[in-house]
Amino acid sequence: MTNAQKKLQIAPLKIAEENTPSPIDRKELRRNEVIDAAIAVFAREGFAQATMDDVAREASIAKGTVYLYFKSKEDLFRGAIESRLVPVAERAEASATDLSGSATDLLQNHIRWAYEHIIAGDLKHILRLVIAEGPRFPEIRQFYYDNVLKRLTTGAISTIIDYGVERGEFAPISQDKIALIVMGPAMIAGMWKIVWDDLDPIDLDTYFQTHVEVIINGVLAK
Amino acid sequence: MTNAQKKLQIAPLKIAEENTPSPIDRKELRRNEVIDAAIAVFAREGFAQATMDDVAREASIAKGTVYLYFKSKEDLFRGAIESRLVPVAERAEASATDLSGSATDLLQNHIRWAYEHIIAGDLKHILRLVIAEGPRFPEIRQFYYDNVLKRLTTGAISTIIDYGVERGEFAPISQDKIALIVMGPAMIAGMWKIVWDDLDPIDLDTYFQTHVEVIINGVLAK
Amino acid sequence: MTNAQKKLQIAPLKIAEENTPSPIDRKELRRNEVIDAAIAVFAREGFAQATMDDVAREASIAKGTVYLYFKSKEDLFRGAIESRLVPVAERAEASATDLSGSATDLLQNHIRWAYEHIIAGDLKHILRLVIAEGPRFPEIRQFYYDNVLKRLTTGAISTIIDYGVERGEFAPISQDKIALIVMGPAMIAGMWKIVWDDLDPIDLDTYFQTHVEVIINGVLAK
Amino acid sequence: MTNAQKKLQIAPLKIAEENTPSPIDRKELRRNEVIDAAIAVFAREGFAQATMDDVAREASIAKGTVYLYFKSKEDLFRGAIESRLVPVAERAEASATDLSGSATDLLQNHIRWAYEHIIAGDLKHILRLVIAEGPRFPEIRQFYYDNVLKRLTTGAISTIIDYGVERGEFAPISQDKIALIVMGPAMIAGMWKIVWDDLDPIDLDTYFQTHVEVIINGVLAK
DNA sequence: GATGAATGAGATTTCATTCAT
DNA sequence: GATGAATGAAATCTCATTCAT
């Protein structure tokens, strides 16, 4: 693509539609506000300790209103977590498609992506909630497995590893949970940031560097 | 009474009476029973969802009896977790004293120890409880940090790594949380066994093997 | 819309709807219902023996509803007693303003007022509750002192006595608790009516007569 | 009685019997210790708030031991109060026997006695307990009435007043509760000392003086 | 007789959920 | 649709009473 072409390419105007959104959009919008509030409260308090009042207050609505969008507290918990995981799942899906070039680079980029989007962002709280409440919420546990962990273990990372092994770039590894070994240090860093960071903070940049070095050295063919 | 008489006085044989322990022992014993029950219930239900009735029923005692040993549910939670961590802390303390021979072997043994005692045993539940409830229980978070994590990060593993680096056996690594990177895969495997093992089980033996291989290759000097 | 139109716009008549009070009024109303029930129950059972269930049942509402208006049983006790004392305090305040004419008449009227409003009415129960629970409720003790007893001892009666002494109508008396001596017989009659009246009833009319005669004879200058 | 006689009158030696009292005495002794502890605790906490543990601790015995002497908390309350009232009742009985000399003096001495033994001593706490709990303990209410109030209203004071009226010393008064009017200021002073004395203390000496002056002036014939 | 661990009924309080306005 | 007052089931915790030692 030349510069000339670039200049001609004009994105369509994004006109901010401030005026009344359609009823459906409005409902969707409000639902999302409730979810945002719910995630904030659940992350802060945990599922059992959080109250519907907390959620309503966080969303600046009345308690009864929450029940217009979710039929129970459990339903809200499931809905909130699931809605947050969908984008991750989609991106995770997309990311492992083009297997080309250095497997080392692919792996490193993938780990970086996890740090940037999960560990440094809000999604680490979802992981913690699932670890904390998963045993009591089979649906959530299942959903997290289907959308995150399965994609991790049988998808993305696992695929890259296989690709690296095929190329002779990585040592031969036959371990269906290799993705957990590769990503474990990142996940634990996320938990640490939530629970212990104020006692003894992790510097994510250097931690990430060391993590990548150790793991990639660890899988490289000798 | 004369000295002669004194000398003749022979203390009666102390026959170990197994059936009636001293009151102090009995109290300690009962306290431990309550703790065992509490750990089981908290591991199953989480702190907030667990009820004192559950704990009492698990220990086959009346609800009020629990309050003879712990003054509140929170106190029971703290007491139970702390009592379970003391032995770990002590063993962890002792384990890193003799730095001799191959750093690789030392490291491998240490990782094996963690799998055998924490991941394969009950202690993984403690880790999960601390991740789940830590933010709401500063004392527990602190206690876990002081007795487990600090010993892990600044003690044991960290010491072995330094030793390996000095010997030229390991590549130079300067990362204060290296222990987390080294142990992360094990910790996450523990969480997995609690939450997702029935959906997709981890074979701990082979997982451990791969974990050790990758990590030790990862830290070895080239 | 033009100005002309605006002028023609006439606000609809506000017909006082007695059946649907404003939300604020309703809330205040309900709060008062709870207080009425609470006073009845506390007077009957005392603070410690009264249960929140009793109060709720007396008010014909659910147990939880009481907690919408008072955050604890103690709070309800304080709130109920204080709300009952405000009118007394206000009237007591107003009553001692016009010092004119016979001090004897003023004093007699004041004692009569106490019999009519405190001893014959419900307020004697408040006095009993404060005597019974005061030591454990510093705030209530203080509140009763500030609003009733201080006004009695340094206000009202005390002022009338001083006025009578100045006029030469009463014998010189210097006793800061004279009001207690003057009102003591009435207060004790109130306690009697609550505790022993069914065993041996007091005829308040003649008791009041004798009380006034003795006390006024007692303070008159000879 | 002459001085000589006085000197000759020698009280018998009171030999302290430190060695094991008879079983019956010992039981009585222990029972009294429990009662002392109970009175102290009930006075401090009220009936409902006091716990059997408090009483046992105050008496330095085990909780179960209290039940060897009293079959329930209510029984202990009744027993403790009644045991404390017996001496008062007996003395009150004895005190009104010799009607001779000035009725004014008799009355004054009787009021003084009340201040010295009831208001300044511990017995004011019994009065408060009966006012506080009487409605819920018919037996106690009855007992206090029979042993204290009836003797007060139909006995002692009442008799002195009648005697004074007959002598022409007192104005004619026909009021069966005159004793309450006469003693009311003292009783209220007792309640004040328990509940409000730290906020605004009563000086009992001058209060007593004024009380006597006002009441005796109040009943004197003009 | 004395102990104090154990009991369990009953109290206070919370909070998810409903529903009249 | 939105509200928030009302509900009542269920939780924590207390404590009078019992009873094995």
Tab-separated table of C-alpha atoms in Angstrom, chain A residues 93-189:
chain	number	residue	atom	x	y	z
A	93	GLU	CA	-9.203	-17.657	19.545
A	94	ALA	CA	-7.984	-15.226	16.918
A	95	SER	CA	-4.431	-14.974	18.180
A	96	ALA	CA	-3.168	-18.399	17.439
A	97	THR	CA	-4.111	-18.577	13.803
A	98	ASP	CA	-1.022	-17.497	11.923
A	99	LEU	CA	1.749	-19.909	12.736
A	100	SER	CA	4.707	-18.456	10.892
A	101	GLY	CA	8.180	-17.357	11.753
A	102	SER	CA	9.965	-17.965	15.024
A	103	ALA	CA	8.070	-20.037	17.584
A	104	THR	CA	10.077	-18.245	20.244
A	105	ASP	CA	8.696	-14.910	19.088
A	106	LEU	CA	5.178	-16.271	18.888
A	107	LEU	CA	5.419	-17.659	22.413
A	108	GLN	CA	6.935	-14.515	23.797
A	109	ASN	CA	4.247	-12.385	22.191
A	110	HIS	CA	1.601	-14.602	23.595
A	111	ILE	CA	2.947	-14.389	27.107
A	112	ARG	CA	3.272	-10.614	26.708
A	113	TRP	CA	-0.330	-10.441	25.627
A	114	ALA	CA	-1.412	-12.292	28.782
A	115	TYR	CA	0.515	-9.910	30.999
A	116	GLU	CA	-0.841	-6.853	29.250
A	117	HIS	CA	-4.452	-7.921	29.139
A	118	ILE	CA	-4.959	-10.249	32.075
A	119	ILE	CA	-2.331	-9.678	34.721
A	120	ALA	CA	-1.960	-5.916	34.371
A	121	GLY	CA	-5.685	-5.371	33.746
A	122	ASP	CA	-8.886	-6.289	35.513
A	123	LEU	CA	-9.144	-9.817	34.235
A	124	LYS	CA	-6.914	-11.194	36.955
A	125	HIS	CA	-9.834	-10.539	39.302
A	126	ILE	CA	-11.995	-12.849	37.229
A	127	LEU	CA	-9.425	-15.594	37.560
A	128	ARG	CA	-9.365	-15.085	41.307
A	129	LEU	CA	-13.158	-15.159	41.518
A	130	VAL	CA	-13.275	-18.392	39.566
A	131	ILE	CA	-10.641	-19.987	41.781
A	132	ALA	CA	-12.493	-18.734	44.862
A	133	GLU	CA	-16.055	-19.618	43.884
A	134	GLY	CA	-15.592	-22.137	41.116
A	135	PRO	CA	-16.208	-25.232	43.224
A	136	ARG	CA	-19.634	-23.917	44.203
A	137	PHE	CA	-20.573	-22.694	40.702
A	138	PRO	CA	-20.225	-25.557	38.268
A	139	GLU	CA	-21.455	-23.447	35.395
A	140	ILE	CA	-18.859	-20.779	35.944
A	141	ARG	CA	-16.098	-23.293	36.382
A	142	GLN	CA	-17.202	-24.973	33.163
A	143	PHE	CA	-17.541	-21.697	31.337
A	144	TYR	CA	-14.087	-20.579	32.373
A	145	TYR	CA	-12.678	-23.910	31.367
A	146	ASP	CA	-14.372	-23.899	27.982
A	147	ASN	CA	-13.589	-20.323	27.118
A	148	VAL	CA	-10.223	-19.715	28.699
A	149	LEU	CA	-8.447	-22.788	29.916
A	150	LYS	CA	-9.316	-25.179	27.129
A	151	ARG	CA	-8.329	-22.567	24.595
A	152	LEU	CA	-5.118	-22.133	26.516
A	153	THR	CA	-4.294	-25.789	26.938
A	154	THR	CA	-5.478	-27.245	23.680
A	155	GLY	CA	-5.341	-23.976	21.734
A	156	ALA	CA	-3.055	-20.981	21.555
A	157	ILE	CA	0.024	-21.807	23.594
A	158	SER	CA	-0.244	-25.497	23.093
A	159	THR	CA	-0.361	-24.978	19.348
A	160	ILE	CA	2.647	-22.711	19.404
A	161	ILE	CA	4.608	-25.243	21.427
A	162	ASP	CA	3.714	-28.009	18.996
A	163	TYR	CA	4.696	-25.741	16.145
A	164	GLY	CA	8.035	-25.033	17.807
A	165	VAL	CA	8.641	-28.708	18.406
A	166	GLU	CA	7.846	-29.545	14.777
A	167	ARG	CA	10.257	-26.880	13.617
A	168	GLY	CA	12.955	-28.362	15.861
A	169	GLU	CA	13.068	-25.024	17.625
A	170	PHE	CA	11.758	-26.468	20.869
A	171	ALA	CA	12.765	-29.675	22.587
A	172	PRO	CA	10.233	-32.475	22.215
A	173	ILE	CA	7.593	-32.042	24.882
A	174	SER	CA	4.578	-34.222	25.266
A	175	GLN	CA	2.534	-32.813	28.070
A	176	ASP	CA	-1.063	-31.802	27.509
A	177	LYS	CA	-0.882	-29.210	30.305
A	178	ILE	CA	2.315	-27.599	29.045
A	179	ALA	CA	0.354	-24.361	28.661
A	180	LEU	CA	-0.233	-24.297	32.417
A	181	ILE	CA	3.473	-24.673	33.044
A	182	VAL	CA	4.225	-21.922	30.589
A	183	MET	CA	1.559	-19.550	31.908
A	184	GLY	CA	1.591	-20.554	35.588
A	185	PRO	CA	4.122	-17.923	36.637
A	186	ALA	CA	1.950	-15.211	35.074
A	187	MET	CA	-1.227	-16.429	36.713
A	188	ILE	CA	0.383	-16.603	40.120
A	189	ALA	CA	1.769	-13.112	39.595
